[in-house]
Amino acid sequence: MIRIGIYGYGNLGRGVEYAIRQNDDMELVAVFTRRNPETVEIKTDGVKVCHVDDAKNMTDEIDVMVLCGGSATDLPEQTPEMAKLYNVVDSFDTHAKIPQHFANVDMSAKSNNKVAIISVGWDPGLFSLSRMYAGVVLPEGKDYTFWGKGVSQGHSDAIRRIDGVKNAKQYTIPIDAALEAVRSGVMPELSTRQKHLRECFVVAEDGADLKRIEEEIKTMPNYFAEYDTIVHFISEEELMREHSGIPHGGFVIRTGKTGEKKENNHIIEYSLKLDSNPEFTASVIVAYARAAYRLSKMGDSGCKTVLDIAPGMLSQKSADELRRELV
Amino acid sequence: MIRIGIYGYGNLGRGVEYAIRQNDDMELVAVFTRRNPETVEIKTDGVKVCHVDDAKNMTDEIDVMVLCGGSATDLPEQTPEMAKLYNVVDSFDTHAKIPQHFANVDMSAKSNNKVAIISVGWDPGLFSLSRMYAGVVLPEGKDYTFWGKGVSQGHSDAIRRIDGVKNAKQYTIPIDAALEAVRSGVMPELSTRQKHLRECFVVAEDGADLKRIEEEIKTMPNYFAEYDTIVHFISEEELMREHSGIPHGGFVIRTGKTGEKKENNHIIEYSLKLDSNPEFTASVIVAYARAAYRLSKMGDSGCKTVLDIAPGMLSQKSADELRRELV
């Protein structure tokens, strides 16, 4: 059994807890929280909830620590710290800062003989793999990543910070015409506005100026100004009833050419349609936790990303079985 | 520069020749043929065409030998033989015989300190990878592979062997209703007939009994009897004009569930739409030839499949660059 610890118990942590149940070579040993452990109720009987300060004392009981904090401030500190003590997996997703995060984690993991796998999930993660494979197979081509339809937490939060807004949910929606243009193989140049639409469901405070709120959303730099944005004002009840899920998904499409005169077109398309973004991300993380464990057993150490891990390392099946059943 | 040899010069061999041009860290050194080399014209100036008997004499000049023969009789002999002398890549695609082929090639490669990568292409190959990743991420789920729309060489050949048939082309077509049922997440049980349709374009000899030919096609066991099959009789001119390409493609779809009560559905879909089956297969092979070369340089040896190769090994870019650009 691979003994797993969960560090941080929000939506992602709970997703990891559920995912462990679906992998019979794994068991959950402990959940670590910054809150008072007595106030945190988890979903698995007989598993202890500990304060994060106690994480350093369980190195004999945990094989892989799964870090479930946020990328903005939690993981840049937590992953290098925990990689001194445990094999770790995180879902660090600030693309531009991955090289720096990698370097920090690598130093901790290498000098303590641990395996760390960072930026695991679907983007980065499975989408990175799709871009990687498609790129080497069709070197003369172009790839496109589309996100959605799905809820963007960051954009929903940005709306909630506007004066007069009680609650909000924002959906990122890929634009069909852009997807079709990409699939046609013409390798179009697409602007930000041409690729995605933003649809917002907003609950306003009583008596708030709706026109002003809508204007503030639509002109918000970085978040909305570069997009066509649709704003709906709805009641709190409707928001809870119709928009309480956390779906997401997206597409990675690469088109490219081969042949004597580059006369042949090829389209590689990978897509996800996810009812629960955190649970799916957690499912990817758990598979890579297995790889971290196995690599560590083989004497490997240091920081890795999904690009460094042979696919077969993710399975509990032997290489023999995988060849028979999957190749 | 990675120095490549091509062993067998049909559609696939020529595809490898074109693919090498798209990878600027590779050069074609020689093409080996069973025919009289003087009768074989290749597409690259200054590259020699040799008889297969001379393949044993070029071990100092070639880093990776790409085997482009057929899976029925060529590769089971050629790959183990060549793996004694060279790092090799093949596209062995008889799924049921992969374990035996692997064992044979592994013995040759290991005892001669060479790296061999077998069953490279899109199915087996990229589709195997899709099944692998999707399976570990959604352990409680079901996956489906659909092929087409594309030309099946084996089925086209089977029709051509019927008395009174001059020429023929067979398309394997996935049935939309089946694809939609799979994408809905209900995990349907689908019969052979429900998944694919077979459409045949047949050129008959003058005066041949068309009714009898159609009947022979539709009732042919293993090839057509288990499918709904459509037969069109057309002229040789129309066949040449409309059906001379070798397109193919397909879908790997896995749906699965997560959550406390398995209430959340997820759909992972990978699809290919290829103008040229052999050229695309060749493009995959060439990327894995790079991995074979790099693994060999690192001191590795033995037989591998795509499941054993870390994705980053396929690229000429450094791990640093890949993290910055792709993760």
XYZ file of C-alpha atoms in Angstrom:
654
model
C 0.000 0.000 0.000
C 1.134 3.513 -0.836
C 0.516 5.684 2.210
C -0.722 9.153 1.281
C -0.914 12.393 3.266
C -3.076 15.314 2.146
C -1.691 18.771 2.936
C -4.493 21.337 2.699
C -8.139 20.348 2.793
C -10.257 22.406 0.391
C -11.986 21.227 -2.790
C -8.773 19.745 -4.153
C -7.843 17.996 -0.908
C -11.282 16.451 -0.693
C -10.952 15.393 -4.351
C -7.713 13.594 -3.478
C -9.467 11.893 -0.577
C -12.153 10.530 -2.958
C -9.596 9.591 -5.622
C -7.581 7.488 -3.172
C -10.696 5.318 -2.674
C -10.639 4.507 -6.387
C -7.057 3.205 -6.267
C -6.797 0.035 -4.233
C -3.015 0.203 -3.847
C -3.313 3.428 -1.822
C -4.475 4.450 1.602
C -5.015 7.833 3.184
C -3.003 8.191 6.390
C -3.590 11.767 7.496
C -5.000 15.130 6.439
C -3.069 18.271 7.440
C -4.815 21.590 7.882
C -3.938 25.122 8.984
C -7.257 25.283 10.783
C -7.913 23.840 14.220
C -7.947 20.096 13.368
C -10.919 19.537 15.670
C -13.082 21.753 13.465
C -12.264 19.905 10.263
C -14.460 16.970 9.348
C -13.169 14.660 6.641
C -14.951 11.972 4.656
C -12.884 8.921 5.612
C -13.475 7.099 8.891
C -10.484 6.404 11.090
C -8.098 8.816 9.389
C -6.580 11.493 11.561
C -6.729 15.220 10.938
C -3.543 16.982 12.074
C -2.289 20.521 12.189
C 0.217 21.385 9.464
C 2.821 21.950 12.165
C 2.740 18.207 12.842
C 3.554 17.292 9.259
C 7.250 17.087 10.080
C 6.629 14.275 12.575
C 5.093 11.667 10.293
C 7.898 10.831 7.899
C 7.786 7.159 8.896
C 4.072 6.861 8.203
C 3.612 8.637 4.869
C 5.108 7.693 1.490
C 3.811 10.609 -0.568
C 2.532 13.979 0.619
C 0.019 15.520 -1.775
C 0.055 19.318 -1.580
C -3.378 20.815 -2.119
C -2.752 24.506 -1.503
C -3.024 27.368 -3.969
C -0.401 28.392 -6.484
C -0.316 32.084 -5.551
C 1.155 31.882 -2.067
C 0.836 28.341 -0.622
C 2.733 26.040 -2.967
C 5.797 28.267 -3.592
C 6.510 27.864 0.130
C 4.984 24.497 0.953
C 6.300 22.309 -1.843
C 10.029 23.082 -1.340
C 9.518 22.773 2.417
C 7.693 19.429 2.304
C 10.066 18.026 -0.352
C 12.748 18.021 2.341
C 10.738 15.426 4.267
C 8.526 13.573 1.796
C 8.041 12.547 -1.768
C 5.546 15.183 -2.909
C 3.127 15.994 -5.717
C 1.608 19.420 -6.316
C -0.610 21.125 -8.914
C 1.316 24.397 -9.216
C -0.369 26.092 -12.181
C 1.160 29.549 -12.620
C 2.710 28.695 -16.010
C 5.185 31.599 -16.079
C 6.638 30.700 -12.681
C 7.097 26.969 -13.241
C 10.868 27.217 -13.964
C 11.513 29.054 -10.684
C 9.256 26.728 -8.691
C 10.974 23.733 -10.297
C 14.411 25.015 -9.298
C 13.357 25.595 -5.673
C 11.684 22.206 -5.327
C 14.514 20.411 -7.108
C 17.064 21.721 -4.654
C 15.055 20.529 -1.627
C 14.165 17.168 -3.122
C 17.624 16.317 -4.446
C 19.467 17.168 -1.256
C 17.023 15.093 0.774
C 16.775 12.205 -1.643
C 13.058 12.690 -2.318
C 11.014 12.660 -5.523
C 8.838 15.703 -6.237
C 6.413 15.984 -9.150
C 5.074 19.484 -9.735
C 2.400 21.072 -11.922
C 0.245 17.949 -12.092
C -3.387 18.214 -13.159
C -4.910 18.877 -16.561
C -3.448 22.270 -17.501
C -0.638 22.112 -16.650
C -0.605 18.327 -16.749
C -2.550 16.313 -19.309
C -2.705 19.325 -21.648
C 1.083 19.737 -21.361
C 1.441 16.094 -22.397
C -0.867 16.635 -25.373
C 1.124 19.664 -26.510
C 4.348 17.679 -26.062
C 3.334 14.586 -28.048
C 1.546 16.518 -30.793
C 4.485 18.888 -31.180
C 7.117 16.219 -31.731
C 4.903 14.253 -34.114
C 3.983 17.257 -36.263
C 7.019 19.581 -36.075
C 5.638 21.744 -38.891
C 2.356 22.762 -37.349
C 0.686 24.962 -34.819
C -1.141 24.187 -31.627
C -4.013 25.833 -29.875
C -5.316 25.470 -26.343
C -8.919 26.362 -25.572
C -10.427 26.296 -22.073
C -14.000 25.643 -21.096
C -16.806 25.604 -20.969
C -15.959 25.978 -17.306
C -15.841 28.019 -14.173
C -12.828 30.255 -13.646
C -12.299 30.766 -9.927
C -10.003 33.753 -10.450
C -12.470 35.587 -12.669
C -15.383 34.812 -10.343
C -13.368 36.215 -7.442
C -12.509 39.359 -9.422
C -16.212 40.062 -9.959
C -16.993 39.467 -6.281
C -14.532 42.205 -5.312
C -16.598 44.835 -7.191
C -18.599 47.169 -4.985
C -22.263 46.145 -4.849
C -21.644 42.491 -5.845
C -22.838 39.850 -3.392
C -21.819 36.757 -5.331
C -20.770 35.763 -8.844
C -19.761 32.901 -11.107
C -17.842 33.305 -14.338
C -17.763 30.798 -17.217
C -14.989 30.728 -19.792
C -16.442 29.529 -23.099
C -14.445 28.563 -26.200
C -15.915 30.095 -29.348
C -17.169 27.478 -31.828
C -16.117 29.436 -34.909
C -12.530 29.532 -33.609
C -12.533 25.786 -32.879
C -13.836 25.092 -36.376
C -11.239 27.362 -37.977
C -8.490 25.507 -36.100
C -9.869 22.086 -37.037
C -9.970 23.091 -40.710
C -6.170 23.015 -40.724
C -5.657 26.575 -41.999
C -3.647 27.454 -38.841
C -5.416 30.762 -38.206
C -3.982 33.558 -36.081
C -6.610 34.081 -33.384
C -6.923 37.035 -31.036
C -7.842 36.596 -27.384
C -11.332 37.878 -28.205
C -11.772 35.408 -31.049
C -10.923 32.363 -28.935
C -12.983 32.716 -25.765
C -16.141 34.346 -24.496
C -16.761 35.225 -20.825
C -20.218 34.776 -19.345
C -20.918 36.094 -15.848
C -23.783 35.368 -13.475
C -23.899 38.094 -10.854
C -25.923 38.519 -7.668
C -26.076 42.244 -6.816
C -26.743 43.826 -3.433
C -30.212 45.307 -3.029
C -30.328 48.722 -4.686
C -26.894 48.436 -6.320
C -26.296 50.263 -9.621
C -26.408 47.370 -12.115
C -25.257 49.476 -15.077
C -22.128 50.530 -13.192
C -21.355 46.949 -12.079
C -21.739 45.635 -15.634
C -19.469 48.404 -16.919
C -16.841 47.699 -14.262
C -16.818 43.994 -15.158
C -16.611 44.511 -18.912
C -13.753 47.021 -18.717
C -11.667 45.241 -16.065
C -8.130 45.007 -17.500
C -6.495 41.548 -17.817
C -9.663 39.809 -16.688
C -12.413 40.970 -19.078
C -11.448 43.978 -21.207
C -9.838 41.829 -23.918
C -12.912 39.586 -24.244
C -16.519 39.769 -25.283
C -18.259 39.505 -21.950
C -21.897 38.745 -21.189
C -23.293 39.762 -17.803
C -26.507 38.354 -16.320
C -27.916 39.572 -13.039
C -29.676 36.762 -11.201
C -30.948 36.004 -7.721
C -28.892 34.264 -5.038
C -31.339 31.336 -5.256
C -30.814 30.931 -8.986
C -27.043 31.125 -8.550
C -27.132 28.347 -5.952
C -29.550 26.217 -7.943
C -28.035 26.533 -11.442
C -24.396 27.460 -10.913
C -23.090 25.632 -7.872
C -21.001 23.088 -9.810
C -17.337 23.461 -10.720
C -17.265 22.066 -14.265
C -14.397 22.706 -16.635
C -12.605 21.282 -19.619
C -11.020 22.352 -22.836
C -9.239 21.412 -26.019
C -5.656 21.050 -27.228
C -5.574 20.910 -31.005
C -2.519 20.717 -33.215
C -2.655 20.732 -36.980
C 0.363 20.109 -39.140
C 1.587 19.049 -42.535
C 3.663 16.205 -43.952
C 4.683 14.894 -47.346
C 6.944 15.619 -50.250
C 5.284 18.992 -50.886
C 3.620 19.301 -47.442
C 0.399 18.330 -49.187
C -1.034 16.240 -46.360
C -2.834 17.727 -43.374
C -3.216 16.094 -39.982
C -5.319 17.060 -36.989
C -4.583 15.873 -33.444
C -7.254 16.828 -30.939
C -7.409 16.190 -27.205
C -10.385 17.307 -25.176
C -11.735 17.109 -21.650
C -15.279 17.619 -20.416
C -15.269 17.577 -16.642
C -18.147 17.750 -14.197
C -15.758 18.602 -11.369
C -12.512 20.417 -12.002
C -10.999 19.748 -8.528
C -11.969 16.062 -8.479
C -10.510 15.446 -11.921
C -7.320 17.347 -11.045
C -7.118 15.233 -7.896
C -7.460 12.049 -9.956
C -4.470 13.047 -12.076
C -2.466 13.941 -8.968
C -3.118 10.561 -7.361
C -1.826 8.710 -10.440
C 1.362 10.773 -10.282
C 1.647 10.131 -6.547
C 2.014 6.471 -7.493
C 4.796 7.379 -9.928
C 6.547 9.468 -7.247
C 6.432 6.487 -4.903
C 7.722 4.053 -7.502
C 10.509 6.359 -8.683
C 11.586 6.897 -5.098
C 11.690 3.132 -4.497
C 13.902 2.858 -7.576
C 16.360 5.315 -6.028
C 15.444 8.326 -8.123
C 15.278 11.820 -6.623
C 14.749 15.468 -7.542
C 11.976 17.481 -9.133
C 10.025 16.239 -12.180
C 7.094 17.298 -14.299
C 4.715 15.098 -16.266
C 7.123 15.345 -19.208
C 9.775 13.442 -17.241
C 7.610 10.485 -16.232
C 7.256 7.396 -18.430
C 3.512 6.696 -18.785
C 3.823 3.120 -17.536
C 5.047 4.414 -14.157
C 1.530 5.699 -13.470
C -0.099 2.293 -13.289
C -0.163 -0.384 -10.639
C -0.048 -2.939 -13.432
C 3.240 -4.492 -14.513
C 4.885 -3.510 -17.791
C 3.927 -7.000 -19.055
C 0.253 -6.514 -18.286
C 0.239 -3.033 -19.799
C 1.777 -4.301 -23.028
C -0.822 -7.049 -23.248
C -3.817 -4.877 -22.426
C -3.081 -1.366 -23.660
C -0.425 -1.129 -26.375
C 23.005 14.810 -36.015
C 21.166 11.546 -35.531
C 22.017 9.275 -38.448
C 19.015 7.259 -39.634
C 18.757 4.189 -41.843
C 15.467 3.119 -43.439
C 14.970 -0.627 -43.800
C 12.204 -1.297 -46.334
C 11.068 1.325 -48.802
C 7.306 1.288 -49.331
C 4.760 3.923 -48.284
C 6.000 3.886 -44.692
C 9.679 4.054 -45.646
C 9.012 7.010 -47.910
C 7.030 8.638 -45.088
C 10.069 8.272 -42.820
C 12.223 9.837 -45.525
C 9.920 12.904 -45.625
C 9.633 13.072 -41.827
C 13.419 13.193 -41.393
C 13.417 16.422 -43.453
C 11.136 18.001 -40.835
C 13.547 17.260 -37.971
C 16.746 19.234 -38.290
C 18.699 17.093 -35.821
C 18.415 14.077 -38.132
C 19.858 12.943 -41.401
C 19.075 10.025 -43.655
C 22.170 7.920 -44.307
C 20.902 4.976 -46.326
C 17.811 3.149 -47.533
C 17.862 -0.656 -47.538
C 15.728 -2.656 -49.932
C 15.160 -6.293 -50.862
C 14.848 -5.216 -54.474
C 17.767 -4.558 -56.772
C 19.004 -1.205 -55.342
C 19.586 0.155 -58.836
C 15.876 -0.066 -59.565
C 14.830 1.877 -56.462
C 14.629 5.627 -56.759
C 14.391 7.583 -53.511
C 13.470 11.217 -52.881
C 16.661 12.455 -51.225
C 19.699 13.427 -53.277
C 23.032 11.962 -52.315
C 21.676 9.193 -50.096
C 22.612 5.672 -51.017
C 20.249 2.813 -51.682
C 21.664 -0.521 -50.517
C 20.568 -4.110 -50.563
C 19.310 -5.398 -47.202
C 22.221 -7.845 -47.170
C 24.551 -4.869 -46.712
C 22.767 -3.633 -43.611
C 25.200 -5.510 -41.392
C 28.122 -3.475 -42.723
C 27.043 0.024 -41.738
C 27.023 -0.102 -37.970
C 29.542 2.758 -37.766
C 27.457 5.031 -39.957
C 23.912 4.624 -38.612
C 22.612 5.510 -35.140
C 19.049 4.248 -35.504
C 17.632 1.807 -38.031
C 13.949 2.384 -38.739
C 12.210 -0.823 -39.774
C 9.470 -0.211 -42.311
C 8.369 -3.742 -43.177
C 5.003 -5.360 -42.534
C 3.878 -6.893 -39.263
C 2.753 -10.224 -40.704
C 6.092 -11.678 -41.806
C 8.775 -8.943 -42.063
C 9.076 -7.392 -38.614
C 8.927 -10.611 -36.536
C 12.182 -11.561 -38.278
C 13.763 -8.216 -39.082
C 13.419 -6.367 -35.787
C 15.142 -8.995 -33.582
C 17.809 -9.435 -36.262
C 18.543 -5.722 -36.696
C 18.410 -5.070 -32.922
C 21.621 -7.097 -32.664
C 23.390 -4.425 -34.719
C 21.497 -1.158 -34.312
C 19.171 0.826 -32.135
C 15.863 0.183 -33.881
C 12.282 1.419 -34.067
C 9.421 -0.507 -35.647
C 5.652 -0.159 -36.043
C 4.674 -3.757 -35.272
C 0.894 -3.577 -35.032
C -0.468 -7.077 -34.485
C -1.783 -6.321 -31.000
C -2.137 -9.934 -29.870
C 1.469 -10.779 -30.753
C 3.150 -7.774 -29.125
C 4.245 -9.680 -25.969
C 6.017 -12.349 -28.043
C 7.583 -9.794 -30.377
C 8.705 -7.774 -27.359
C 10.401 -10.816 -25.803
C 12.252 -11.662 -29.010
C 13.435 -8.116 -29.611
C 14.347 -7.586 -25.970
C 16.679 -10.567 -25.994
C 18.540 -9.325 -29.080
C 18.720 -5.723 -27.943
C 19.788 -6.423 -24.366
C 22.538 -8.842 -25.261
C 23.931 -6.408 -27.807
C 23.484 -3.276 -25.748
C 21.022 -1.656 -28.150
C 17.752 0.184 -27.602
C 14.705 -1.066 -29.501
C 11.300 0.640 -29.483
C 8.502 -1.447 -30.955
C 4.867 -0.873 -31.928
C 5.302 2.834 -32.618
C 2.697 4.713 -34.650
C -0.819 5.787 -33.773
C -2.518 2.474 -32.952
C -0.526 0.974 -31.397
C 1.322 4.130 -30.351
C -0.444 7.406 -29.654
C -3.736 5.571 -29.037
C -1.971 3.257 -26.551
C -0.740 6.355 -24.715
C -4.241 7.805 -24.639
C -5.679 4.592 -23.232
C -2.866 4.497 -20.658
C -3.219 8.068 -19.361
C -7.026 8.053 -19.401
C -7.136 4.711 -17.615
C -4.966 5.730 -14.664
C -6.744 9.067 -14.274
C -10.247 7.580 -14.327
C -9.867 4.089 -12.818
C -13.657 3.688 -12.581
C -14.551 4.116 -16.210
C -14.605 2.500 -19.599
C -12.720 3.257 -22.746
C -13.620 2.907 -26.374
C -11.470 2.971 -29.480
C -13.035 3.855 -32.827
C -11.155 3.786 -36.123
C -11.771 5.876 -39.197
C -12.945 7.333 -41.297
C -10.089 5.679 -43.113
C -8.805 3.143 -45.561
C -8.171 -0.360 -44.284
C -5.494 -1.969 -46.399
C -6.338 -5.466 -45.163
C -10.018 -5.158 -46.004
C -9.293 -3.610 -49.395
C -6.963 -6.530 -50.158
C -9.625 -9.045 -49.072
C -12.083 -7.592 -51.581
C -9.478 -7.631 -54.346
C -9.045 -11.376 -53.887
C -12.700 -12.012 -54.856
C -13.219 -13.461 -58.305
C -14.302 -10.772 -60.785
C -12.879 -7.855 -58.772
C -10.300 -5.687 -60.534
C -9.645 -3.169 -57.779
C -11.200 -2.015 -54.518
C -10.903 0.369 -51.614
C -12.567 -0.121 -48.242
C -13.322 2.620 -45.706
C -13.872 1.900 -42.034
C -16.340 4.456 -40.663
C -17.167 5.011 -36.990
C -20.924 5.269 -36.440
C -21.977 8.689 -35.111
C -24.724 7.315 -32.882
C -22.174 5.096 -31.122
C -19.746 8.000 -30.654
C -22.546 10.111 -29.194
C -23.653 7.321 -26.859
C -20.073 6.983 -25.578
C -19.672 10.745 -25.126
C -22.896 10.882 -23.110
C -21.105 9.033 -20.321
C -23.597 6.147 -20.034
C -20.797 3.625 -20.799
C -22.818 1.625 -23.315
C -22.023 -1.953 -24.342
C -21.556 -1.707 -28.106
C -21.483 -4.581 -30.571
C -19.050 -4.678 -33.467
C -21.918 -3.742 -35.794
C -22.917 -0.766 -33.675
C -19.436 0.773 -33.634
C -18.271 0.740 -37.255
C -19.649 0.679 -40.759
C -17.731 -0.626 -43.776
C -18.041 1.136 -47.121
C -16.503 -0.469 -50.199
C -15.749 1.010 -53.608
C -15.292 -1.823 -56.065
C -14.138 -1.932 -59.677
C -15.504 -5.128 -61.265
C -14.168 -6.937 -64.309
C -16.245 -6.481 -67.454
C -19.231 -8.799 -67.342
C -18.700 -9.900 -63.751
C -21.730 -10.880 -61.663
C -22.097 -7.823 -59.410
C -24.789 -9.390 -57.219
C -22.511 -12.326 -56.451
C -19.523 -10.080 -55.691
C -21.598 -7.906 -53.360
C -22.883 -11.026 -51.592
C -19.375 -12.455 -51.228
C -18.128 -9.215 -49.687
C -21.010 -8.802 -47.256
C -20.826 -12.376 -45.963
C -17.033 -12.645 -45.717
C -16.315 -13.910 -42.174
C -14.032 -11.812 -39.891
C -13.778 -9.051 -42.467
C -17.368 -8.006 -43.226
C -19.996 -10.440 -41.924
C -20.113 -8.819 -38.467
C -20.646 -5.331 -39.915
C -23.170 -3.375 -41.893
C -21.416 -3.081 -45.222
C -22.175 -0.798 -48.150
C -20.890 -1.763 -51.591
C -20.598 0.674 -54.513
C -19.495 -0.432 -57.952
C -17.544 2.314 -59.687
C -15.224 2.719 -62.663
C -11.448 2.410 -62.434
C -11.239 6.118 -63.320
C -13.485 7.136 -60.454
C -11.523 4.926 -58.050
C -8.276 6.600 -59.094
C -9.757 10.079 -59.020
C -11.716 9.925 -55.759
C -10.129 7.159 -53.713
C -6.381 7.226 -54.257
C -5.506 8.723 -50.850
C -4.656 6.773 -47.698
C -6.494 8.790 -45.044
C -7.205 7.390 -41.591
C -7.826 8.411 -38.033
C -9.991 7.538 -35.086
C -11.021 8.214 -31.532
C -10.055 7.019 -28.067
C -12.699 8.043 -25.564
C -12.800 7.214 -21.875
C -15.617 8.220 -19.580
C -15.475 7.758 -15.845
C -16.855 8.874 -12.540
C -15.492 10.528 -9.416
C -16.836 11.948 -6.184
C -18.284 10.929 -2.876
C -21.217 9.137 -4.510
C -19.650 8.860 -8.000
C -21.913 11.726 -8.986
C -19.450 13.468 -11.308
C -18.856 12.399 -14.902
C -15.748 13.087 -16.926
C -15.007 12.597 -20.602
C -11.493 12.322 -22.018
C -11.375 12.251 -25.811
C -8.401 11.916 -28.137
C -8.870 11.982 -31.879
C -6.826 11.936 -35.052
C -7.818 12.991 -38.554
C -5.042 12.070 -40.942
C -4.686 12.754 -44.649
C -1.945 10.152 -44.925
C -1.813 7.173 -42.601
C 1.758 6.103 -43.537
C 3.202 9.626 -43.356
C 1.675 10.258 -39.935
C 2.846 6.870 -38.660
C 6.304 7.733 -39.983
C 6.232 11.045 -38.115
C 5.568 9.255 -34.841
C 8.321 6.735 -35.574
C 10.880 9.450 -36.237
C 10.166 11.131 -32.874
C 10.735 7.775 -31.151
C 13.915 7.225 -33.168
C 15.230 10.310 -31.382
C 14.295 8.779 -28.033
C 16.021 5.512 -28.975
C 19.166 7.442 -29.816
C 19.104 9.458 -26.599
C 18.365 6.449 -24.406
C 21.213 4.577 -26.029
C 23.587 7.488 -25.410
C 22.507 7.394 -21.763
C 23.564 3.739 -21.558
C 20.087 2.211 -21.635
C 19.354 -0.967 -23.585
C 16.610 -3.493 -24.306
C 13.154 -3.383 -25.812
C 10.650 -0.623 -24.981
C 7.207 0.490 -26.042
C 5.760 3.996 -25.982
C 4.614 3.328 -22.410
C 8.234 3.076 -21.252
C 9.452 6.365 -22.734
C 9.223 9.653 -20.822
C 7.572 12.194 -23.165
C 10.429 14.688 -22.831
C 12.810 12.162 -24.417
C 11.025 12.683 -27.745
C 12.108 16.277 -28.192
C 15.361 17.859 -29.266
C 14.663 20.617 -26.756
C 16.177 20.538 -23.286
C 14.060 19.732 -20.236
C 14.438 23.409 -19.263
C 13.043 24.655 -22.556
C 10.194 22.159 -22.470
C 9.176 23.244 -18.972
C 9.182 26.877 -20.041
C 7.310 26.361 -23.294
C 5.004 23.384 -22.852
C 4.125 22.531 -19.255
